[in-house]
Coordinates of C-alpha atoms in Angstrom, one line a residue:
X134 CA 95.9 -54.0 -13.2
X135 CA 92.4 -52.7 -13.9
X136 CA 90.7 -55.6 -12.8
X137 CA 92.3 -55.5 -9.9
X138 CA 91.3 -51.9 -9.1
X139 CA 87.9 -52.6 -10.1
X140 CA 87.6 -55.4 -7.5
X141 CA 88.6 -53.4 -4.7
X142 CA 86.3 -50.9 -5.8
X143 CA 83.3 -53.2 -5.8
X144 CA 84.4 -54.5 -2.4
X145 CA 84.6 -50.9 -1.3
X146 CA 80.9 -50.6 -2.5
X147 CA 80.0 -53.6 -1.0
X148 CA 81.3 -52.9 2.6
X149 CA 79.8 -49.3 2.4
X150 CA 76.3 -51.0 1.4
X151 CA 76.6 -53.1 4.6
X152 CA 77.4 -50.4 6.6
X153 CA 74.3 -48.3 5.2
X154 CA 72.3 -51.5 5.5
X155 CA 73.1 -52.0 9.6
X156 CA 72.6 -48.3 10.1
X157 CA 69.3 -48.6 8.5
X158 CA 68.5 -51.8 10.1
X159 CA 69.4 -50.1 13.5
X160 CA 67.2 -47.2 13.2
X161 CA 64.2 -49.3 12.2
X162 CA 64.7 -51.1 15.5
X163 CA 65.4 -47.9 17.6
X164 CA 62.3 -46.6 15.7
X165 CA 60.7 -49.4 17.0
X166 CA 61.8 -49.6 20.7
X167 CA 61.2 -45.8 21.3
X168 CA 57.3 -44.2 21.5
X169 CA 56.0 -42.8 17.9
X170 CA 55.0 -39.7 19.7
X171 CA 58.3 -37.6 20.6
X172 CA 56.7 -35.0 23.0
X173 CA 58.4 -37.0 26.2
X174 CA 61.4 -37.1 24.6
X175 CA 62.6 -33.1 24.1
X176 CA 66.7 -33.7 25.0
X177 CA 67.9 -35.7 22.1
X178 CA 65.4 -34.1 19.5
X179 CA 66.4 -30.4 20.3
X180 CA 70.0 -30.8 21.3
X181 CA 70.6 -33.6 18.6
X182 CA 72.6 -35.3 21.3
X183 CA 72.4 -39.1 20.6
X184 CA 74.1 -39.3 24.3
X185 CA 71.4 -37.5 26.0
X186 CA 69.1 -38.9 28.6
X187 CA 65.4 -39.8 27.7
X188 CA 62.9 -39.9 30.5
X189 CA 59.8 -41.9 29.5
X190 CA 57.2 -40.8 32.0
X191 CA 54.7 -42.7 33.8
X192 CA 54.7 -45.9 31.6
X193 CA 52.9 -49.4 32.6
X194 CA 55.3 -52.2 33.4
X195 CA 53.4 -55.2 32.4
X196 CA 56.4 -57.9 32.8
X197 CA 59.9 -58.0 34.5
X198 CA 61.9 -60.9 34.6
X199 CA 65.0 -62.4 33.2
X200 CA 66.8 -59.4 32.6
X201 CA 63.9 -57.8 30.1
X202 CA 61.4 -55.0 31.1
X203 CA 58.3 -55.1 29.0
X204 CA 56.3 -52.0 29.5
X205 CA 53.2 -50.2 27.8
X206 CA 53.4 -46.7 27.1
X207 CA 50.6 -44.6 24.5
X208 CA 49.6 -47.7 23.0
X209 CA 52.2 -49.6 22.2
X210 CA 54.4 -52.5 24.1
X211 CA 58.0 -52.2 24.4
X212 CA 60.9 -54.5 25.5
X213 CA 64.1 -53.6 26.7
X214 CA 66.9 -55.4 28.7
X215 CA 66.8 -54.4 32.3
X216 CA 65.6 -55.6 35.8
X217 CA 63.5 -54.1 38.8
X218 CA 64.8 -55.2 42.5
X219 CA 61.4 -57.2 42.7
X220 CA 58.9 -58.8 40.1
X221 CA 56.8 -55.6 39.6
X222 CA 53.9 -54.6 37.6
X223 CA 52.7 -51.0 37.6
X224 CA 53.5 -47.4 37.0
X225 CA 56.8 -46.3 36.7
X226 CA 59.5 -43.7 35.1
X227 CA 62.1 -45.0 32.8
X228 CA 65.2 -43.3 32.3
X229 CA 67.3 -44.2 29.1
X230 CA 70.7 -43.7 28.0
X231 CA 71.9 -44.9 24.8
X232 CA 69.0 -46.8 24.0
X233 CA 69.2 -48.4 27.2
X234 CA 67.7 -48.4 30.6
X235 CA 69.6 -46.6 33.0
X236 CA 67.5 -46.1 35.5
X237 CA 63.4 -47.2 36.9
X238 CA 61.7 -45.4 39.1
X239 CA 59.0 -47.4 40.4
X240 CA 55.6 -45.4 41.6
X241 CA 53.8 -47.6 44.1
X242 CA 51.7 -44.8 46.1
X243 CA 47.9 -44.9 44.9
X244 CA 44.9 -44.1 46.3
X245 CA 41.3 -45.4 45.1
X246 CA 38.2 -43.4 44.8
X247 CA 35.2 -42.0 42.6
X248 CA 36.4 -39.7 40.1
X249 CA 34.1 -36.6 41.1
X250 CA 35.5 -33.5 38.8
X251 CA 38.4 -32.8 36.6
X252 CA 40.3 -30.0 34.7
X253 CA 43.2 -29.3 33.2
X254 CA 45.1 -29.0 36.3
X255 CA 43.3 -30.8 39.0
X256 CA 41.3 -33.9 39.7
X257 CA 38.9 -34.1 42.4
X258 CA 38.8 -37.6 44.2
X259 CA 36.2 -38.1 46.6
X260 CA 37.5 -38.1 50.0
X261 CA 40.8 -36.5 49.3
X262 CA 39.4 -33.1 47.3
X263 CA 40.8 -31.5 44.4
X264 CA 44.6 -33.3 43.6
X265 CA 46.9 -31.3 41.4
X266 CA 47.8 -33.5 38.3
X267 CA 50.8 -33.6 36.3
X268 CA 51.1 -32.8 32.4
X269 CA 52.3 -36.4 31.7
X270 CA 49.4 -37.8 33.2
X271 CA 48.6 -41.4 31.4
X272 CA 45.1 -43.3 32.0
X273 CA 45.1 -47.2 31.7
X274 CA 42.3 -49.8 31.6
X275 CA 42.6 -53.3 33.2
X276 CA 40.6 -55.9 30.6
X277 CA 40.3 -59.5 31.3
X278 CA 43.8 -59.2 32.8
X279 CA 45.4 -57.2 29.8
X280 CA 46.4 -53.7 30.5
X281 CA 45.4 -51.2 27.6
X282 CA 46.2 -47.6 26.7
X283 CA 43.4 -45.2 27.5
X284 CA 43.0 -41.5 27.7
X285 CA 40.2 -38.9 29.6
X286 CA 37.4 -39.8 26.8
X287 CA 37.0 -43.1 28.5
X288 CA 36.8 -42.0 32.1
X289 CA 33.1 -40.6 33.7
X290 CA 32.3 -38.3 36.3
X291 CA 30.8 -40.2 39.2
X292 CA 32.9 -43.4 38.3
X293 CA 33.6 -45.3 41.4
X294 CA 37.3 -47.5 42.4
X295 CA 39.3 -46.0 40.0
X296 CA 43.0 -45.9 41.0
X297 CA 45.1 -43.0 41.2
X298 CA 49.0 -43.1 41.2
X299 CA 50.8 -40.3 42.9
X300 CA 54.3 -39.1 43.0
X301 CA 55.7 -35.9 44.3
X302 CA 52.2 -35.0 45.6
X303 CA 50.6 -35.1 42.3
X304 CA 48.5 -37.7 40.5
X305 CA 50.7 -38.9 37.8
X306 CA 48.2 -42.1 36.6
X307 CA 45.0 -43.4 36.5
X308 CA 44.1 -47.3 36.6
X309 CA 40.6 -48.1 35.5
X310 CA 40.5 -52.1 36.7
X311 CA 37.3 -53.4 34.7
X312 CA 38.1 -56.6 36.0
X313 CA 37.5 -55.3 39.6
X314 CA 33.8 -57.4 40.6
X315 CA 32.7 -54.0 42.2
X316 CA 33.0 -52.2 39.2
X317 CA 31.2 -55.2 37.3
X318 CA 28.2 -55.1 39.7
X319 CA 27.6 -51.5 40.4
X320 CA 24.7 -50.2 39.1
X321 CA 25.1 -47.6 36.3
X322 CA 24.1 -43.9 37.7
X323 CA 24.2 -40.5 35.9
X324 CA 25.0 -36.7 37.0
X325 CA 23.0 -34.3 35.7
X326 CA 23.8 -30.6 36.2
X327 CA 20.1 -28.8 36.9
X328 CA 20.6 -25.5 35.0
X329 CA 19.4 -22.6 36.8
X330 CA 17.5 -21.2 33.6
X331 CA 20.1 -20.2 31.1
X332 CA 22.8 -19.8 34.0
X333 CA 24.5 -22.8 35.4
X334 CA 25.2 -21.5 38.9
X335 CA 22.7 -20.5 41.5
X336 CA 22.9 -17.3 43.7
X337 CA 19.9 -18.7 45.9
X338 CA 19.0 -22.3 46.2
X339 CA 16.0 -23.4 48.5
X340 CA 15.2 -27.3 48.3
X341 CA 13.1 -29.7 50.3
X342 CA 11.7 -33.0 50.2
X343 CA 8.2 -34.6 50.0
X344 CA 8.7 -36.5 53.1
X345 CA 11.5 -36.6 56.0
X346 CA 15.0 -35.8 54.3
X347 CA 18.7 -35.4 55.1
X348 CA 21.4 -33.0 54.2
X349 CA 25.1 -34.5 55.1
X350 CA 22.9 -37.1 56.9
X351 CA 21.2 -34.2 59.4
X352 CA 17.4 -35.0 59.2
X353 CA 14.9 -32.2 58.0
X354 CA 11.4 -32.1 57.9
X355 CA 9.1 -32.8 55.2
X356 CA 8.2 -29.7 52.8
X357 CA 10.1 -27.4 54.9
X358 CA 13.1 -25.6 52.8
X359 CA 16.1 -25.3 53.4
X360 CA 18.7 -22.4 52.1
X361 CA 21.5 -24.4 50.7
X362 CA 23.9 -21.6 50.2
X363 CA 23.9 -21.0 54.0
X364 CA 24.4 -24.8 54.3
X365 CA 27.3 -24.8 52.2
X366 CA 28.9 -21.6 54.4
X367 CA 28.9 -23.9 57.2
X368 CA 31.0 -26.5 56.2
X369 CA 34.6 -25.8 57.0
X370 CA 36.3 -23.8 54.8
X371 CA 38.9 -24.5 51.9
X372 CA 41.7 -26.3 53.9
X373 CA 44.8 -28.3 52.8
X374 CA 44.1 -32.1 53.7
X375 CA 46.8 -34.4 54.1
X376 CA 46.4 -37.9 52.9
X377 CA 46.7 -40.1 55.7
X378 CA 46.3 -43.4 53.7
X379 CA 49.6 -42.4 52.1
X380 CA 51.9 -41.4 54.7
X381 CA 54.7 -43.7 53.2
X382 CA 54.7 -41.7 50.0
X383 CA 57.4 -39.7 48.8
X384 CA 55.5 -36.6 49.4
X385 CA 52.1 -36.7 51.2
X386 CA 48.7 -35.6 49.1
X387 CA 47.9 -31.9 49.6
X388 CA 44.7 -31.3 48.2
X389 CA 41.6 -28.8 48.4
X390 CA 38.3 -29.8 49.4
X391 CA 35.4 -28.6 47.3
X392 CA 32.5 -28.0 50.0
X393 CA 29.5 -30.4 48.9
X394 CA 26.3 -31.2 50.5
X395 CA 24.3 -34.1 49.7
X396 CA 20.4 -34.5 50.1
X397 CA 18.6 -37.5 50.1
X398 CA 14.8 -38.4 50.4
X399 CA 14.3 -41.8 50.5
X400 CA 11.0 -43.0 49.3
X401 CA 10.0 -39.8 48.6
X402 CA 10.9 -36.6 46.1
X403 CA 13.4 -33.4 46.0
X404 CA 12.3 -30.4 45.0
X405 CA 13.5 -26.8 44.4
X406 CA 11.6 -24.1 46.1
X407 CA 11.6 -20.2 46.4
X408 CA 12.7 -18.8 50.0
X409 CA 9.0 -19.7 51.4
X410 CA 9.0 -23.1 50.2
X411 CA 6.7 -23.1 47.0
X412 CA 7.8 -25.7 44.7
X413 CA 9.5 -24.0 41.8
X414 CA 10.4 -27.2 40.1
X415 CA 9.0 -31.3 39.3
X416 CA 10.2 -33.8 42.1
X417 CA 13.4 -35.4 41.7
X418 CA 14.3 -39.1 42.5
X419 CA 18.2 -39.9 43.6
X420 CA 20.4 -37.5 45.2
X421 CA 20.8 -34.0 45.3
X422 CA 24.5 -32.8 45.1
X423 CA 25.0 -29.2 46.0
X424 CA 28.6 -28.2 45.2
X425 CA 30.3 -24.6 45.6
X426 CA 31.0 -22.3 42.9
X427 CA 32.1 -19.0 42.0
X428 CA 29.5 -17.0 43.4
X429 CA 27.0 -19.7 44.7
X430 CA 26.6 -22.9 43.9
X431 CA 25.7 -25.7 41.1
X432 CA 23.0 -28.3 41.3
X433 CA 23.8 -31.9 40.5
X434 CA 20.9 -34.9 40.3
X435 CA 22.8 -38.1 40.5
X436 CA 20.5 -40.8 39.7
X437 CA 20.1 -44.2 37.8
X438 CA 20.4 -44.6 34.0
X439 CA 17.1 -46.3 34.0
X440 CA 15.2 -43.7 36.2
X441 CA 17.1 -41.0 34.3
X442 CA 15.3 -42.4 31.1
X443 CA 11.8 -42.4 32.8
X444 CA 12.2 -38.7 33.3
X445 CA 13.6 -38.1 29.9
X446 CA 11.1 -39.8 27.8
X447 CA 8.2 -37.9 28.7
X448 CA 10.0 -34.5 28.1
X449 CA 11.3 -35.5 24.6
X450 CA 8.4 -37.6 23.2
X451 CA 4.8 -36.5 23.1
X452 CA 2.7 -38.9 25.5
X453 CA 0.2 -39.9 22.6
X454 CA 2.8 -41.1 20.3
X455 CA 2.3 -44.9 20.0
X456 CA 4.1 -47.3 22.3
X457 CA 6.3 -48.8 19.8
X458 CA 7.5 -45.3 18.9
X459 CA 7.9 -44.8 22.6
X460 CA 10.0 -47.7 23.0
X461 CA 12.3 -46.4 20.3
X462 CA 12.6 -43.3 22.1
X463 CA 13.5 -45.0 25.3
X464 CA 16.5 -47.1 23.3
X465 CA 17.3 -43.9 22.2
X466 CA 17.6 -41.8 25.2
X467 CA 19.3 -44.7 27.2
X468 CA 22.0 -44.9 24.1
X469 CA 22.5 -41.2 24.3
X470 CA 22.9 -41.1 27.8
X471 CA 25.7 -44.1 27.8
X472 CA 27.5 -42.3 25.0
X473 CA 27.3 -39.0 26.7
X474 CA 28.6 -40.4 30.2
X475 CA 32.4 -39.3 29.0
X476 CA 31.7 -36.0 27.8
X477 CA 34.0 -33.4 29.1
X478 CA 31.7 -30.6 28.9
X479 CA 30.9 -30.4 32.5
X480 CA 33.6 -32.6 34.1
X481 CA 34.9 -29.6 36.0
X482 CA 31.5 -29.2 37.5
X483 CA 31.2 -32.9 38.3
X484 CA 28.4 -33.8 35.8
X485 CA 28.2 -36.0 33.1
X486 CA 25.3 -33.7 31.1
X487 CA 22.8 -31.4 32.1
X488 CA 19.0 -30.8 31.7
X489 CA 18.4 -29.1 28.7
X490 CA 18.2 -29.6 24.9
X491 CA 22.2 -29.5 24.5
X492 CA 22.0 -33.0 26.2
X493 CA 18.4 -34.3 26.3
X494 CA 15.4 -32.6 28.0
X495 CA 15.3 -34.1 31.6
X496 CA 12.0 -33.9 34.1
X497 CA 10.3 -31.3 32.5
X498 CA 7.2 -33.1 32.7
X499 CA 7.8 -35.7 35.4
X500 CA 7.1 -39.3 34.5
X501 CA 4.1 -41.2 33.1
X502 CA 2.7 -44.6 33.5
X503 CA 2.8 -45.8 29.8
X504 CA 6.6 -44.1 29.2
X505 CA 7.8 -45.8 32.2
X506 CA 6.6 -49.0 30.6
X507 CA 8.1 -48.3 27.5
X508 CA 11.4 -48.2 29.6
X509 CA 11.1 -51.3 31.6
X510 CA 10.2 -53.2 28.6
X511 CA 13.5 -52.1 26.8
X512 CA 15.5 -52.1 29.9
X513 CA 19.7 -51.9 29.3
X514 CA 18.8 -51.7 25.7
X515 CA 21.0 -50.2 23.4
X516 CA 21.9 -49.4 19.9
X517 CA 25.9 -50.1 19.7
X518 CA 28.6 -50.0 16.6
X519 CA 31.5 -52.1 16.7
X520 CA 30.4 -52.7 20.4
X521 CA 30.1 -49.2 22.0
X522 CA 26.9 -46.8 22.4
X523 CA 26.2 -45.1 19.2
X524 CA 25.5 -41.2 19.3
X525 CA 21.9 -41.6 19.1
X526 CA 20.5 -38.3 17.8
X527 CA 17.0 -37.8 17.1
X528 CA 15.2 -34.9 16.5
X529 CA 11.2 -33.8 16.3
X530 CA 10.3 -33.6 12.0
X531 CA 12.2 -34.0 8.9
X532 CA 11.3 -32.4 5.9
X533 CA 10.8 -35.7 4.1
X534 CA 14.3 -36.6 4.4
X535 CA 16.9 -36.8 7.3
X536 CA 20.1 -35.0 7.2
X537 CA 24.1 -36.0 8.0
X538 CA 26.5 -34.9 10.0
X539 CA 28.1 -32.3 7.6
X540 CA 25.5 -29.8 8.9
X541 CA 27.6 -29.4 11.8
X542 CA 31.0 -30.1 9.8
X543 CA 31.3 -33.3 11.0
X544 CA 32.1 -36.5 9.7
X545 CA 29.6 -38.8 9.3
X546 CA 30.1 -42.4 11.4
X547 CA 28.9 -45.6 9.4
X548 CA 25.1 -45.5 11.3
X549 CA 24.6 -41.8 10.0
X550 CA 23.2 -40.8 6.7
X551 CA 20.8 -38.9 4.7
X552 CA 17.8 -40.9 3.5
X553 CA 14.1 -40.5 2.3
X554 CA 10.9 -40.8 4.6
X555 CA 9.0 -40.4 1.4
X556 CA 5.8 -42.4 1.4
X557 CA 5.5 -41.7 -2.7
X558 CA 7.7 -42.4 -5.6
X559 CA 7.2 -38.7 -6.6
X560 CA 10.5 -37.6 -7.9
X561 CA 11.8 -33.6 -7.1
X562 CA 15.7 -34.2 -8.4
X563 CA 17.9 -33.1 -6.3
X564 CA 17.0 -30.4 -3.6
X565 CA 20.5 -28.6 -3.4
X566 CA 18.9 -26.8 -6.6
X567 CA 16.7 -24.0 -5.4
X568 CA 13.8 -24.7 -8.3
X569 CA 13.8 -28.2 -7.1
X570 CA 13.5 -27.2 -3.4
X571 CA 10.7 -25.3 -4.0
X572 CA 8.7 -27.4 -5.9
X573 CA 9.4 -29.8 -3.2
X574 CA 8.3 -27.8 -0.3
X575 CA 5.3 -26.5 -1.9
X576 CA 4.4 -30.3 -3.1
X577 CA 4.4 -31.3 0.5
X578 CA 4.4 -35.2 -0.7
X579 CA 3.4 -37.5 1.6
X580 CA 5.9 -39.1 4.2
X581 CA 6.4 -40.3 7.6
X582 CA 6.4 -37.0 8.9
X583 CA 3.2 -35.5 6.9
X584 CA 1.4 -35.6 10.4
X585 CA 3.7 -33.1 12.3
X586 CA 2.4 -29.7 12.2
X587 CA 6.0 -28.4 11.7
X588 CA 6.3 -30.9 8.3
X589 CA 5.8 -27.2 6.6
X590 CA 6.1 -23.6 7.6
X591 CA 6.1 -20.2 7.0
X592 CA 8.6 -17.6 9.2
X593 CA 8.5 -13.9 9.2
X594 CA 11.8 -12.5 9.6
X595 CA 12.6 -8.6 10.4
X596 CA 16.7 -7.6 10.1
X597 CA 16.0 -4.6 12.4
X598 CA 15.7 -7.2 15.1
X599 CA 18.6 -7.7 16.0
X600 CA 22.2 -5.6 16.2
X601 CA 25.5 -7.2 17.1
X602 CA 27.7 -5.5 19.5
X603 CA 30.8 -5.6 17.0
X604 CA 29.6 -6.0 13.2
X605 CA 26.7 -3.6 13.8
X606 CA 23.0 -4.4 11.9
X607 CA 22.6 -7.0 9.5
X608 CA 21.7 -5.6 6.1
X609 CA 21.1 -8.8 4.1
X610 CA 21.5 -12.5 4.4
X611 CA 22.1 -14.5 1.7
X612 CA 22.0 -18.4 1.1
X613 CA 24.9 -19.8 -0.7
X614 CA 25.0 -23.5 -0.3
X615 CA 22.2 -26.1 0.1
X616 CA 22.7 -30.1 0.7
X617 CA 20.9 -32.9 -1.6
X618 CA 18.2 -33.4 1.2
X619 CA 17.4 -29.2 1.1
X620 CA 19.3 -28.4 4.3
X621 CA 21.1 -24.9 4.4
X622 CA 24.7 -25.6 4.6
X623 CA 26.0 -22.0 4.1
X624 CA 24.7 -18.4 4.7
X625 CA 26.1 -15.2 4.0
X626 CA 25.2 -12.6 6.6
X627 CA 26.0 -8.9 5.6
X628 CA 26.7 -6.8 8.3
X629 CA 27.7 -2.9 8.3
X630 CA 31.0 -3.9 9.2
X631 CA 31.5 -7.0 7.4
X632 CA 30.3 -10.3 6.0
X633 CA 30.2 -13.3 8.0
X634 CA 29.3 -17.0 6.4
X635 CA 27.8 -19.4 8.9
X636 CA 28.0 -22.7 8.0
X637 CA 26.8 -24.9 11.4
X638 CA 22.8 -25.3 11.0
X639 CA 22.8 -24.6 14.8
X640 CA 24.6 -21.1 14.4
X641 CA 22.1 -20.5 11.4
X642 CA 18.9 -21.4 13.4
X643 CA 19.9 -19.3 16.4
X644 CA 20.8 -16.1 14.2
X645 CA 18.0 -16.5 12.4
X646 CA 16.0 -16.7 15.7
X647 CA 17.1 -13.3 16.7
X648 CA 15.3 -12.1 13.8
X649 CA 12.3 -13.9 13.9
X650 CA 8.5 -12.3 14.3
X651 CA 6.1 -15.3 13.8
X652 CA 6.2 -18.8 12.5
X653 CA 3.2 -20.2 11.3
X654 CA 2.5 -24.1 10.9
X655 CA 0.8 -26.1 8.8
X656 CA -2.2 -26.7 11.0
X657 CA -2.6 -22.5 11.0
X658 CA -0.9 -22.4 14.4
X659 CA 1.2 -19.3 14.4
X660 CA 3.8 -18.8 17.0
X661 CA 5.8 -15.7 18.3
X662 CA 7.7 -17.0 21.2
X663 CA 10.5 -19.2 19.2
X664 CA 14.0 -18.4 19.7
X665 CA 15.4 -20.5 16.8
X666 CA 14.1 -21.0 13.4
X667 CA 12.4 -24.4 13.2
X668 CA 15.1 -26.2 10.9
X669 CA 17.9 -25.3 8.6
X670 CA 15.6 -26.5 5.8
X671 CA 14.3 -23.3 4.2
X672 CA 14.4 -20.8 1.4
X673 CA 14.0 -17.2 1.3
X674 CA 10.8 -16.6 -0.9
X675 CA 10.1 -12.8 -0.5
X676 CA 12.4 -9.7 0.4
X677 CA 10.6 -6.0 1.2
X678 CA 13.9 -4.0 2.7
X679 CA 14.3 -5.5 6.2
X680 CA 11.6 -8.3 5.9
X681 CA 12.3 -11.7 5.0
X682 CA 9.7 -14.4 4.4
X683 CA 10.9 -17.8 4.8
X684 CA 9.2 -21.0 3.7
X685 CA 10.8 -24.6 5.5
X686 CA 9.8 -27.7 6.5
X687 CA 10.9 -30.1 9.6
X688 CA 11.9 -29.2 13.0
X689 CA 15.2 -29.5 14.8
X690 CA 18.5 -30.7 13.2
X691 CA 17.4 -33.5 11.1
X692 CA 19.8 -36.3 11.8
X693 CA 19.3 -39.1 12.9
X694 CA 15.6 -40.5 14.1
X695 CA 12.9 -38.3 13.1
X696 CA 10.2 -38.7 16.4
X697 CA 6.8 -38.1 14.2
X698 CA 8.0 -40.4 11.4
X699 CA 8.5 -43.3 14.2
X700 CA 5.5 -42.5 15.3
X701 CA 3.7 -43.0 11.9
X702 CA 6.0 -46.1 11.5
X703 CA 4.6 -47.5 14.8
X704 CA 1.3 -46.9 13.6
X705 CA 1.5 -48.5 10.6
X706 CA 2.8 -51.8 12.0
X707 CA 6.4 -51.5 12.6
X708 CA 8.0 -52.3 16.1
X709 CA 10.5 -50.7 17.9
X710 CA 13.4 -52.6 16.6
X711 CA 12.5 -52.1 13.0
X712 CA 12.2 -48.2 13.5
X713 CA 15.5 -48.4 15.5
X714 CA 17.1 -50.1 12.5
X715 CA 15.7 -48.2 10.0
X716 CA 17.1 -45.1 11.2
X717 CA 20.7 -46.1 12.6
X718 CA 21.8 -48.4 9.5
X719 CA 24.8 -50.6 10.3
X720 CA 24.0 -50.3 14.0
X721 CA 22.7 -53.4 16.1
X722 CA 20.2 -53.5 19.1
X723 CA 22.0 -54.8 22.4
X724 CA 21.9 -55.3 25.8
X725 CA 24.2 -53.3 28.2
X726 CA 26.5 -55.1 30.0

């Protein structure tokens, strides 16, 4: 009897095990079939109702037929039983019930155009204006016939021939077809926001051309200034625009036009002037886009990438530097530009970058025949890692060592690392120790950067120079952490009301710049006009009340290529390829497509 009971017991256990295994397999299958991100499935997640309907919005159907639907959503491909009325590839909403397709809503309405600007609520498309975007918007790329999930980080302001899928009067998906022959053959351009000093907006703006020029196609006389605020105000006011190409849509697109003027001076240059016509800027090639903004306008220069680099090079590297160093700088400037094309900082303004040190200094000194030649001889060349342009950081002068991204609190990409630029074998130990670092600074060992006047410097600070509106006066500053290559990574600032810790090299240099009285360089030059400390590689060597004396080395953030070191390397016979590979380890020199 006992044996029979045991046999029954084991059969029950076995049946329970099979049921558990079956449920587990079902869960695994369902988990695989449903996207890993659950933001689009609130109903059954919050109610715990297995029978709740699930809506997956803006998927890309890649295949349908034989009662199967295959679609792409947020990087994952899924296959379910179902069918559409006809063979269809494109955007759709899919409704699920009990893990089965209940309904498919195809989204066939779309427009094409250039991406002019975007923010969290609107997308501006050339010819259509600002169109509202859905919160569930998706971005897809088509490469070699294959559809891939993407996002806004792979879109550039000024990018042409993007497809915008619309539903209920809003943009719900963007399709970037990289197989489009028009896209492949398009010359790359960049849109540079020309700052008004420290500001972005011009309350008054006058421009002119060096020869006959046009504004929105209307001819203008050479060297005669035009009031662009007046021009913008004469353009028809913001009005809803019905998209006539989309009349068959379930709801017509309604958009708000951003009043914009386009200035062109074919074969000549465009200038910013004062009201009387006196030129107050260098000449600009390309196109001026003047866009209305709150209390004024913003000014954008659209220009080809190669011409952009021509105007960056003399602004970022002294013209006296050796030719191979200029070529290395040209590749860096071009690579940096390509890497920043998808930067979102000025997406709402309709620009990719600005013309300041926040990106690259642009057109501060015009162009030069030698630097133009350096750009021409490296045309299209980029530094890439894993097939993508690297963020090609560069700076003026090191302290003898380069830094890594930790000075900004960021992870290091494979092509950025601390490395020595010393030409001697003299050892100083780890420079994060104060005594070792002081010995290193005072010895000023020969390095690729020794010729720079910023290789070593002294700075005088006075704490009374600055008062924070919220925290009061600064009572003391204390350096609390230093990197192995000597750069300050943490600094305590004791205010009247609290102590603040700064860990970003840019923040450290900016704050101490507010306290600067003077900086004396290694060539004896004294500067009293600096608004930032030359670098974060420094030590406090004397304190007398509110007066601090610093001793430091280098100019700039210390990440990537040192320009003075590149110049010395070129003098010693290295070509631009060797210079670039030295500074950007694991990156390759490649030709842009």
